[in-house]
Coordinates of N, CA and C in Angstrom, one line a residue:
X1 N -57.9 -46.4 35.8 CA -56.9 -46.8 36.8 C -56.4 -45.5 37.6
X2 N -55.3 -45.7 38.3 CA -54.8 -44.6 39.1 C -54.4 -43.4 38.2
X3 N -53.8 -43.7 37.0 CA -53.4 -42.6 36.2 C -54.6 -41.8 35.7
X4 N -55.7 -42.4 35.4 CA -56.9 -41.7 35.0 C -57.4 -40.8 36.1
X5 N -57.4 -41.3 37.3 CA -57.9 -40.6 38.5 C -57.0 -39.3 38.7
X6 N -55.7 -39.5 38.5 CA -54.7 -38.4 38.7 C -55.0 -37.3 37.6
X7 N -55.2 -37.7 36.4 CA -55.5 -36.7 35.3 C -56.8 -36.0 35.7
X8 N -57.8 -36.7 36.2 CA -59.1 -36.0 36.5 C -58.8 -35.0 37.7
X9 N -58.1 -35.4 38.7 CA -57.8 -34.6 39.9 C -57.0 -33.3 39.5
X10 N -56.1 -33.5 38.5 CA -55.3 -32.3 38.1 C -55.9 -31.5 37.0
X11 N -57.1 -32.0 36.5 CA -57.7 -31.3 35.4 C -57.0 -31.3 34.1
X12 N -56.3 -32.4 33.8 CA -55.5 -32.6 32.6 C -56.3 -33.4 31.6
X13 N -56.7 -32.9 30.5 CA -57.5 -33.6 29.5 C -56.5 -34.7 28.8
X14 N -57.0 -35.9 28.6 CA -56.3 -36.9 27.9 C -56.9 -37.2 26.6
X15 N -56.0 -37.1 25.6 CA -56.4 -37.3 24.2 C -55.8 -38.6 23.7
X16 N -56.7 -39.5 23.3 CA -56.2 -40.8 22.8 C -56.1 -40.8 21.3
X17 N -55.0 -41.2 20.8 CA -54.8 -41.2 19.3 C -54.5 -42.7 18.9
X18 N -54.6 -42.8 17.6 CA -54.3 -44.2 17.0 C -52.8 -44.4 17.0
X19 N -52.4 -45.7 17.2 CA -51.0 -46.0 17.2 C -50.3 -45.7 15.9
X20 N -49.0 -45.3 16.0 CA -48.1 -45.1 14.8 C -48.7 -43.9 14.0
X21 N -49.3 -43.0 14.6 CA -49.9 -41.8 13.9 C -48.9 -40.7 14.1
X22 N -48.0 -40.6 13.1 CA -46.8 -39.6 13.2 C -47.3 -38.2 13.3
X23 N -48.4 -37.9 12.5 CA -48.9 -36.5 12.5 C -49.4 -36.1 13.9
X24 N -50.2 -37.0 14.5 CA -50.7 -36.6 15.8 C -49.7 -36.6 16.9
X25 N -48.6 -37.4 16.7 CA -47.6 -37.5 17.7 C -46.5 -36.4 17.5
X26 N -46.6 -35.7 16.5 CA -45.5 -34.8 16.1 C -45.2 -33.8 17.2
X27 N -46.3 -33.2 17.8 CA -46.0 -32.1 18.8 C -45.2 -32.7 20.0
X28 N -45.6 -33.9 20.4 CA -44.9 -34.5 21.5 C -43.5 -35.0 21.1
X29 N -43.4 -35.7 20.0 CA -42.2 -36.3 19.6 C -41.1 -35.2 19.3
X30 N -41.5 -34.0 18.9 CA -40.6 -33.0 18.6 C -39.7 -32.7 19.8
X31 N -40.4 -32.6 21.0 CA -39.6 -32.4 22.2 C -38.7 -33.5 22.6
X32 N -39.2 -34.7 22.3 CA -38.4 -35.9 22.6 C -37.2 -36.0 21.7
X33 N -37.3 -35.5 20.5 CA -36.1 -35.5 19.6 C -35.0 -34.6 20.2
X34 N -35.4 -33.4 20.7 CA -34.4 -32.5 21.3 C -33.8 -33.1 22.5
X35 N -34.5 -33.7 23.3 CA -34.0 -34.4 24.5 C -33.0 -35.5 24.1
X36 N -33.4 -36.3 23.1 CA -32.6 -37.4 22.6 C -31.2 -36.8 22.0
X37 N -31.3 -35.8 21.2 CA -30.1 -35.2 20.6 C -29.2 -34.6 21.7
X38 N -29.8 -34.1 22.7 CA -29.0 -33.5 23.8 C -28.2 -34.6 24.6
X39 N -28.9 -35.7 24.8 CA -28.3 -36.9 25.5 C -27.2 -37.5 24.6
X40 N -27.4 -37.6 23.3 CA -26.4 -38.2 22.4 C -25.2 -37.3 22.4
X41 N -25.3 -36.0 22.3 CA -24.2 -35.1 22.3 C -23.4 -35.1 23.6
X42 N -24.2 -35.2 24.7 CA -23.5 -35.2 26.0 C -22.7 -36.4 26.2
X43 N -23.1 -37.5 25.5 CA -22.3 -38.8 25.6 C -20.9 -38.7 25.0
X44 N -20.8 -37.7 24.0 CA -19.5 -37.5 23.4 C -18.9 -38.8 22.7
X45 N -19.7 -39.5 22.0 CA -19.3 -40.6 21.3 C -19.4 -42.0 22.0
X46 N -19.6 -41.9 23.3 CA -19.8 -43.1 24.1 C -21.3 -43.3 24.5
X47 N -22.1 -43.8 23.6 CA -23.5 -43.8 23.7 C -23.9 -44.7 24.9
X48 N -23.0 -45.6 25.4 CA -23.3 -46.5 26.5 C -23.6 -45.7 27.8
X49 N -23.1 -44.4 27.8 CA -23.3 -43.6 29.0 C -24.7 -42.9 29.0
X50 N -25.5 -43.2 28.1 CA -26.8 -42.4 28.0 C -27.7 -42.5 29.3
X51 N -27.7 -43.7 30.0 CA -28.5 -43.7 31.2 C -28.1 -42.6 32.2
X52 N -26.8 -42.3 32.3 CA -26.3 -41.3 33.2 C -26.7 -39.9 32.9
X53 N -27.1 -39.7 31.6 CA -27.4 -38.3 31.1 C -28.9 -38.0 31.1
X54 N -29.7 -39.0 31.3 CA -31.2 -38.8 31.2 C -31.7 -37.8 32.2
X55 N -31.3 -37.9 33.4 CA -31.8 -37.0 34.5 C -31.3 -35.6 34.3
X56 N -30.1 -35.5 33.9 CA -29.5 -34.1 33.6 C -30.2 -33.5 32.4
X57 N -30.5 -34.3 31.4 CA -31.2 -33.8 30.2 C -32.6 -33.2 30.5
X58 N -33.3 -34.0 31.2 CA -34.7 -33.5 31.6 C -34.7 -32.3 32.5
X59 N -33.7 -32.3 33.5 CA -33.7 -31.2 34.4 C -33.2 -29.9 33.6
X60 N -32.3 -30.1 32.7 CA -31.8 -28.9 31.9 C -33.0 -28.4 31.0
X61 N -33.8 -29.3 30.5 CA -35.0 -28.9 29.7 C -36.0 -28.1 30.5
X62 N -36.2 -28.6 31.8 CA -37.2 -27.9 32.6 C -36.8 -26.6 33.1
X63 N -35.5 -26.3 33.1 CA -35.1 -24.9 33.6 C -34.8 -24.0 32.5
X64 N -35.0 -24.4 31.2 CA -34.7 -23.6 30.0 C -36.0 -23.0 29.5
X65 N -36.0 -21.7 29.1 CA -37.2 -21.0 28.6 C -37.8 -21.7 27.4
X66 N -39.1 -21.9 27.5 CA -39.8 -22.5 26.3 C -40.2 -21.4 25.3
X67 N -40.0 -21.7 24.1 CA -40.3 -20.7 23.0 C -41.8 -20.5 23.0
X68 N -42.7 -21.4 23.3 CA -44.1 -21.3 23.3 C -44.6 -20.4 24.4
X69 N -44.2 -20.7 25.6 CA -44.8 -20.0 26.8 C -43.9 -18.7 27.2
X70 N -42.7 -18.7 26.9 CA -41.8 -17.7 27.3 C -41.3 -17.8 28.7
X71 N -41.6 -19.0 29.3 CA -41.2 -19.3 30.7 C -40.6 -20.7 30.7
X72 N -39.8 -21.0 31.7 CA -39.3 -22.3 31.9 C -40.4 -23.1 32.6
X73 N -40.5 -24.4 32.3 CA -41.5 -25.2 33.1 C -41.3 -25.1 34.6
X74 N -40.0 -25.0 35.0 CA -39.7 -24.8 36.5 C -40.4 -23.6 37.0
X75 N -40.4 -22.5 36.3 CA -41.0 -21.2 36.7 C -42.5 -21.4 36.8
X76 N -43.1 -22.0 35.8 CA -44.5 -22.1 35.7 C -45.0 -23.0 36.9
X77 N -44.2 -23.9 37.3 CA -44.6 -24.8 38.4 C -44.4 -24.2 39.8
X78 N -43.3 -23.5 40.0 CA -43.0 -23.0 41.3 C -43.1 -21.5 41.4
X79 N -43.3 -20.8 40.3 CA -43.4 -19.3 40.4 C -42.1 -18.5 40.7
X80 N -41.0 -19.2 40.7 CA -39.7 -18.6 40.8 C -38.7 -19.2 39.8
X81 N -37.7 -18.5 39.5 CA -36.7 -19.0 38.6 C -35.7 -19.9 39.4
X82 N -35.2 -21.0 38.8 CA -34.3 -21.9 39.5 C -33.1 -21.2 40.0
X83 N -32.6 -21.5 41.2 CA -31.4 -20.9 41.7 C -30.3 -22.0 41.6
X84 N -29.4 -21.9 40.6 CA -28.4 -22.9 40.4 C -27.1 -22.5 41.1
X85 N -26.3 -23.5 41.4 CA -25.0 -23.2 42.1 C -24.0 -22.5 41.2
X86 N -24.2 -21.3 40.7 CA -23.3 -20.6 39.8 C -22.2 -19.9 40.7
X87 N -21.3 -20.6 41.2 CA -20.2 -20.0 42.0 C -18.9 -20.7 41.7
X88 N -17.8 -20.2 42.3 CA -16.5 -20.7 41.9 C -16.3 -22.1 42.4
X89 N -17.0 -22.5 43.5 CA -16.9 -23.8 44.0 C -17.4 -24.8 43.1
X90 N -18.6 -24.5 42.5 CA -19.2 -25.4 41.5 C -18.6 -25.2 40.1
X91 N -18.2 -24.0 39.8 CA -17.6 -23.5 38.5 C -18.5 -23.8 37.4
X92 N -19.8 -23.8 37.6 CA -20.8 -24.2 36.5 C -20.7 -23.1 35.4
X93 N -20.5 -21.8 35.8 CA -20.6 -20.7 34.8 C -19.4 -20.7 33.9
X94 N -18.3 -21.5 34.2 CA -17.1 -21.6 33.4 C -17.2 -22.5 32.2
X95 N -18.3 -23.1 32.0 CA -18.5 -24.0 30.8 C -18.5 -23.1 29.6
X96 N -17.7 -23.5 28.6 CA -17.6 -22.7 27.4 C -18.5 -23.2 26.3
X97 N -18.8 -22.4 25.3 CA -19.6 -22.8 24.2 C -20.9 -22.0 24.0
X98 N -21.3 -21.2 25.0 CA -22.5 -20.5 24.9 C -22.4 -19.4 23.8
X99 N -23.4 -19.3 22.9 CA -23.3 -18.3 21.9 C -24.7 -18.0 21.4
X100 N -24.9 -16.8 20.8 CA -26.2 -16.5 20.3 C -26.6 -17.3 19.1
X101 N -27.9 -17.7 19.0 CA -28.4 -18.4 17.8 C -28.1 -19.9 17.9
X102 N -27.7 -20.5 19.0 CA -27.5 -21.9 19.0 C -28.8 -22.7 19.1
X103 N -28.8 -23.9 18.7 CA -30.0 -24.8 18.7 C -30.3 -25.1 20.1
X104 N -31.6 -25.5 20.3 CA -32.0 -25.9 21.7 C -31.3 -27.1 22.2
X105 N -31.0 -28.0 21.3 CA -30.3 -29.3 21.6 C -28.9 -28.9 22.1
X106 N -28.2 -28.0 21.4 CA -26.9 -27.6 21.8 C -26.9 -26.9 23.2
X107 N -28.0 -26.1 23.4 CA -28.1 -25.3 24.6 C -28.3 -26.3 25.8
X108 N -29.2 -27.3 25.6 CA -29.4 -28.2 26.6 C -28.2 -29.1 27.0
X109 N -27.4 -29.3 25.9 CA -26.2 -30.1 26.1 C -25.2 -29.3 27.1
X110 N -25.1 -28.0 26.8 CA -24.2 -27.2 27.7 C -24.8 -27.1 29.1
X111 N -26.1 -27.0 29.2 CA -26.8 -26.9 30.5 C -26.5 -28.2 31.3
X112 N -26.5 -29.3 30.6 CA -26.3 -30.6 31.2 C -24.8 -30.6 31.7
X113 N -23.9 -30.1 30.9 CA -22.5 -30.0 31.4 C -22.4 -29.1 32.6
X114 N -23.2 -28.0 32.7 CA -23.2 -27.2 33.8 C -23.6 -28.0 35.1
X115 N -24.6 -28.8 34.9 CA -25.2 -29.5 36.0 C -24.2 -30.6 36.5
X116 N -23.4 -31.2 35.5 CA -22.5 -32.3 35.8 C -21.4 -31.9 36.7
X117 N -20.9 -30.6 36.5 CA -19.8 -30.1 37.3 C -18.6 -31.0 37.1
X118 N -18.1 -31.2 35.8 CA -17.1 -32.1 35.5 C -15.8 -31.7 36.2
X119 N -14.9 -32.7 36.5 CA -13.7 -32.4 37.2 C -12.8 -31.5 36.3
X120 N -12.9 -31.7 35.0 CA -12.1 -30.9 34.1 C -12.5 -29.4 34.2
X121 N -13.8 -29.2 34.4 CA -14.2 -27.8 34.6 C -13.7 -27.3 35.9
X122 N -13.8 -28.1 37.0 CA -13.3 -27.7 38.3 C -11.8 -27.4 38.3
X123 N -11.1 -28.2 37.6 CA -9.6 -28.0 37.5 C -9.3 -26.7 36.8
X124 N -10.1 -26.5 35.7 CA -9.9 -25.2 34.9 C -10.3 -24.0 35.7
X125 N -11.3 -24.2 36.5 CA -11.8 -23.1 37.4 C -10.7 -22.7 38.4
X126 N -10.1 -23.8 39.0 CA -9.1 -23.6 40.0 C -7.9 -22.9 39.4
X127 N -7.5 -23.3 38.2 CA -6.3 -22.7 37.5 C -6.6 -21.2 37.2
X128 N -7.8 -20.9 36.7 CA -8.2 -19.6 36.3 C -8.2 -18.7 37.6
X129 N -8.7 -19.3 38.7 CA -8.8 -18.5 39.9 C -7.4 -18.2 40.5
X130 N -6.5 -19.2 40.4 CA -5.2 -18.9 40.9 C -4.5 -17.9 40.0
X131 N -4.7 -18.0 38.7 CA -4.1 -17.0 37.8 C -4.6 -15.6 38.0
X132 N -5.9 -15.5 38.2 CA -6.6 -14.2 38.5 C -6.1 -13.6 39.8
X133 N -5.9 -14.4 40.8 CA -5.5 -13.9 42.1 C -4.1 -13.4 42.1
X134 N -3.2 -14.2 41.4 CA -1.8 -13.7 41.2 C -1.8 -12.4 40.5
X135 N -2.5 -12.3 39.4 CA -2.6 -11.0 38.6 C -3.1 -9.9 39.4
X136 N -4.2 -10.2 40.2 CA -4.8 -9.1 41.1 C -3.8 -8.7 42.1
X137 N -3.1 -9.7 42.7 CA -2.1 -9.3 43.8 C -1.0 -8.5 43.2
X138 N -0.5 -8.8 42.0 CA 0.6 -8.0 41.4 C 0.1 -6.6 41.1
X139 N -1.1 -6.5 40.6 CA -1.7 -5.2 40.3 C -1.9 -4.3 41.5
X140 N -2.3 -5.0 42.6 CA -2.5 -4.2 43.8 C -1.2 -3.8 44.4
X141 N -0.2 -4.6 44.4 CA 1.1 -4.3 45.0 C 1.7 -3.2 44.2
X142 N 1.6 -3.2 42.8 CA 2.1 -2.2 42.0 C 1.5 -0.8 42.2
X143 N 0.1 -0.8 42.4 CA -0.6 0.4 42.6 C -0.3 1.0 43.9
X144 N -0.2 0.2 45.0 CA -0.1 0.8 46.3 C 1.3 0.5 46.9
X145 N 2.3 0.3 46.0 CA 3.6 0.0 46.5 C 4.2 1.0 47.5
X146 N 4.0 2.2 47.3 CA 4.5 3.3 48.1 C 3.7 3.4 49.4
X147 N 2.5 3.1 49.4 CA 1.6 3.2 50.6 C 1.6 2.0 51.4
X148 N 2.0 0.9 50.9 CA 1.8 -0.4 51.6 C 2.9 -0.6 52.7
X149 N 4.1 -0.2 52.3 CA 5.2 -0.5 53.2 C 6.0 0.7 53.6
X150 N 6.4 0.8 54.8 CA 7.4 1.8 55.3 C 8.7 1.2 55.5
X151 N 8.8 -0.1 55.5 CA 10.0 -0.8 55.9 C 11.0 -0.9 54.8
X152 N 11.8 -2.0 54.8 CA 11.8 -3.0 55.8 C 12.2 -2.5 57.2
X153 N 11.6 -3.1 58.2 CA 11.9 -2.8 59.6 C 12.9 -3.8 60.2
X154 N 13.7 -3.3 61.1 CA 14.7 -4.1 61.7 C 14.3 -4.5 63.1
X155 N 14.8 -5.6 63.6 CA 14.5 -6.0 65.0 C 14.8 -4.9 66.0
X156 N 13.8 -4.7 66.8 CA 13.9 -3.6 67.8 C 13.2 -2.4 67.5
X157 N 12.8 -2.2 66.2 CA 12.1 -1.0 65.7 C 10.7 -1.0 66.4
X158 N 10.3 0.2 66.8 CA 8.9 0.4 67.3 C 8.0 0.7 66.2
X159 N 6.8 0.0 66.2 CA 5.9 0.1 65.1 C 4.4 0.1 65.7
X160 N 3.5 0.6 64.8 CA 2.1 0.5 65.1 C 1.5 -0.5 64.1
X161 N 0.4 -1.1 64.5 CA -0.3 -2.1 63.7 C -1.7 -1.5 63.2
X162 N -1.9 -1.5 61.9 CA -3.1 -0.9 61.4 C -4.3 -1.8 61.8
X163 N -5.3 -1.2 62.3 CA -6.5 -1.9 62.7 C -7.5 -2.1 61.5
X164 N -7.2 -3.0 60.6 CA -7.9 -3.1 59.4 C -9.4 -3.4 59.5
X165 N -9.7 -4.2 60.6 CA -11.1 -4.5 60.7 C -12.0 -3.3 61.1
X166 N -11.3 -2.4 61.8 CA -12.0 -1.1 62.2 C -12.1 -0.2 61.0
X167 N -11.1 -0.2 60.2 CA -11.1 0.7 59.0 C -12.3 0.4 58.0
X168 N -12.7 -0.9 58.1 CA -13.8 -1.3 57.2 C -15.2 -1.0 57.8
X169 N -15.3 -0.7 59.1 CA -16.6 -0.4 59.7 C -17.1 1.0 59.4
X170 N -18.4 1.1 59.5 CA -19.0 2.4 59.1 C -18.8 3.5 60.2
X171 N -18.6 3.1 61.4 CA -18.4 4.1 62.5 C -16.9 4.2 62.9
X172 N -16.0 4.0 61.9 CA -14.6 3.9 62.2 C -14.0 5.3 62.7
X173 N -14.7 6.4 62.4 CA -14.1 7.7 62.8 C -14.0 7.8 64.3
X174 N -14.8 7.1 65.0 CA -14.8 7.2 66.5 C -14.0 6.2 67.2
X175 N -13.3 5.3 66.4 CA -12.6 4.2 67.0 C -11.1 4.3 66.7
X176 N -10.3 3.8 67.5 CA -8.8 3.8 67.3 C -8.5 3.0 66.1
X177 N -7.7 3.5 65.1 CA -7.4 2.8 63.9 C -6.0 2.1 64.0
X178 N -5.3 2.3 65.0 CA -4.0 1.7 65.1 C -3.8 1.2 66.6
X179 N -3.0 0.1 66.6 CA -2.7 -0.5 67.9 C -1.1 -0.5 68.1
X180 N -0.7 -0.3 69.3 CA 0.7 -0.3 69.6 C 1.0 0.7 70.6
X181 N 2.3 1.1 70.7 CA 3.4 0.6 69.9 C 3.8 -0.8 70.3
X182 N 4.4 -1.5 69.3 CA 5.0 -2.8 69.5 C 6.4 -2.8 69.0
X183 N 7.1 -3.9 69.2 CA 8.5 -4.0 68.9 C 8.7 -5.1 67.8
X184 N 9.5 -4.8 66.8 CA 9.8 -5.8 65.8 C 10.7 -6.9 66.4
X185 N 10.3 -8.2 66.2 CA 11.2 -9.3 66.6 C 12.0 -9.8 65.4
X186 N 11.3 -10.1 64.4 CA 11.9 -10.5 63.1 C 10.9 -10.5 62.0
X187 N 11.4 -10.7 60.8 CA 10.6 -10.8 59.6 C 10.8 -12.2 59.0
X188 N 9.6 -12.9 58.8 CA 9.8 -14.3 58.3 C 10.0 -14.3 56.7
X189 N 10.1 -15.5 56.2 CA 10.4 -15.6 54.7 C 9.3 -15.1 53.9
X190 N 8.1 -15.1 54.3 CA 7.0 -14.6 53.5 C 6.8 -13.1 53.6
X191 N 7.6 -12.4 54.4 CA 7.5 -11.0 54.5 C 6.7 -10.5 55.6
X192 N 6.0 -11.3 56.4 CA 5.2 -10.9 57.5 C 6.2 -10.7 58.7
X193 N 5.7 -9.9 59.7 CA 6.5 -9.5 60.8 C 6.0 -10.2 62.1
X194 N 6.9 -10.6 62.9 CA 6.7 -11.1 64.2 C 6.9 -10.0 65.2
X195 N 5.9 -9.7 66.1 CA 6.0 -8.5 67.0 C 6.0 -9.0 68.4
X196 N 6.4 -8.1 69.3 CA 6.3 -8.4 70.7 C 5.9 -7.1 71.4
X197 N 5.4 -7.3 72.6 CA 5.1 -6.2 73.5 C 6.4 -5.5 73.9
X198 N 6.3 -4.3 74.3 CA 7.5 -3.6 74.7 C 8.2 -4.3 75.9
X199 N 7.4 -5.1 76.6 CA 7.9 -5.8 77.8 C 8.5 -7.1 77.5
X200 N 8.5 -7.5 76.1 CA 9.1 -8.7 75.7 C 8.3 -9.9 75.3
X201 N 7.0 -9.8 75.6 CA 6.1 -11.0 75.3 C 5.9 -11.1 73.8
X202 N 6.3 -12.2 73.2 CA 6.1 -12.3 71.7 C 4.7 -12.7 71.3
X203 N 4.2 -12.1 70.3 CA 2.8 -12.4 69.9 C 2.8 -13.6 68.9
X204 N 1.8 -14.4 69.0 CA 1.7 -15.6 68.2 C 1.2 -15.2 66.7
X205 N 0.4 -14.1 66.6 CA -0.1 -13.7 65.4 C 1.0 -13.0 64.5
X206 N 1.0 -13.3 63.2 CA 1.9 -12.7 62.3 C 1.2 -11.5 61.6
X207 N 1.9 -10.5 61.3 CA 1.3 -9.3 60.7 C 1.9 -9.0 59.3
X208 N 1.0 -8.8 58.3 CA 1.4 -8.5 57.0 C 2.1 -7.1 57.0
X209 N 3.1 -6.9 56.0 CA 3.9 -5.7 56.0 C 3.0 -4.5 55.8
X210 N 1.9 -4.6 55.0 CA 1.1 -3.4 54.8 C 0.4 -2.9 56.0
X211 N 0.3 -3.7 57.1 CA -0.4 -3.3 58.3 C 0.6 -2.6 59.3
X212 N 1.9 -2.6 59.0 CA 2.9 -2.1 59.9 C 3.3 -0.7 59.5
X213 N 3.2 0.2 60.5 CA 3.7 1.6 60.3 C 4.7 1.9 61.4
X214 N 5.6 2.8 61.0 CA 6.6 3.2 62.0 C 6.0 4.0 63.1
X215 N 6.4 3.7 64.3 CA 6.0 4.5 65.5 C 6.9 5.7 65.7
X216 N 6.4 6.9 65.5 CA 7.2 8.1 65.7 C 6.8 8.7 67.0
X217 N 7.7 8.6 68.0 CA 7.4 9.1 69.3 C 7.6 10.6 69.3
X218 N 6.7 11.3 70.1 CA 6.9 12.7 70.2 C 8.2 13.1 70.8
X219 N 8.7 12.3 71.7 CA 10.0 12.5 72.2 C 10.9 11.4 71.7
X220 N 11.8 11.8 70.7 CA 12.6 10.8 70.1 C 13.5 10.0 71.0
X221 N 13.8 10.6 72.2 CA 14.7 10.0 73.1 C 14.0 8.7 73.7
X222 N 12.6 8.7 73.6 CA 11.9 7.6 74.2 C 12.2 6.3 73.5
X223 N 12.7 6.4 72.2 CA 13.0 5.2 71.4 C 14.4 4.7 71.8

């Protein structure tokens, strides 16, 4: 039939064994047992969900290194390692439970959970990201507290605006690093400043406090 023609075209030898021959089937069934155990564990007690887990189980198995070959089936087929969405948006790397010496069934179960991208994992990722950002912000403000702000500035003060996009460029030495002078209009509740041109036109853009520096005129009377 068509299957036999496919085997011949792909150069795959087919070995026919007698039915119910557990010794001959052992090599194949061993892999099936691991897949089955992974699906059962991924169902977490609700075995009726097993059809939803089959595709994830087989995909997880194909991207996991084989003890026999030392490569994943995916790598042997495509010649490259699979690129999985391991980023904060997917939060797949935040799945807990990975440890040295775990069984292959347990490993595949966790890989399946990575692929599932559960909402609980996404929520935990968002909470951890928010916590990390707040901690990072507090650490940054504490470290650069004296350098960040010269204010608070009052309405009418003349200031310069730090050109942060130029400071990050490689050829920044040849470019102006500050813009201005401008005039302080007010400070909003978040701490950012509203500025205006010296002729009175108010800018729509808000400027963070760390970008504002006092304008020191060479002739003080000019202020």
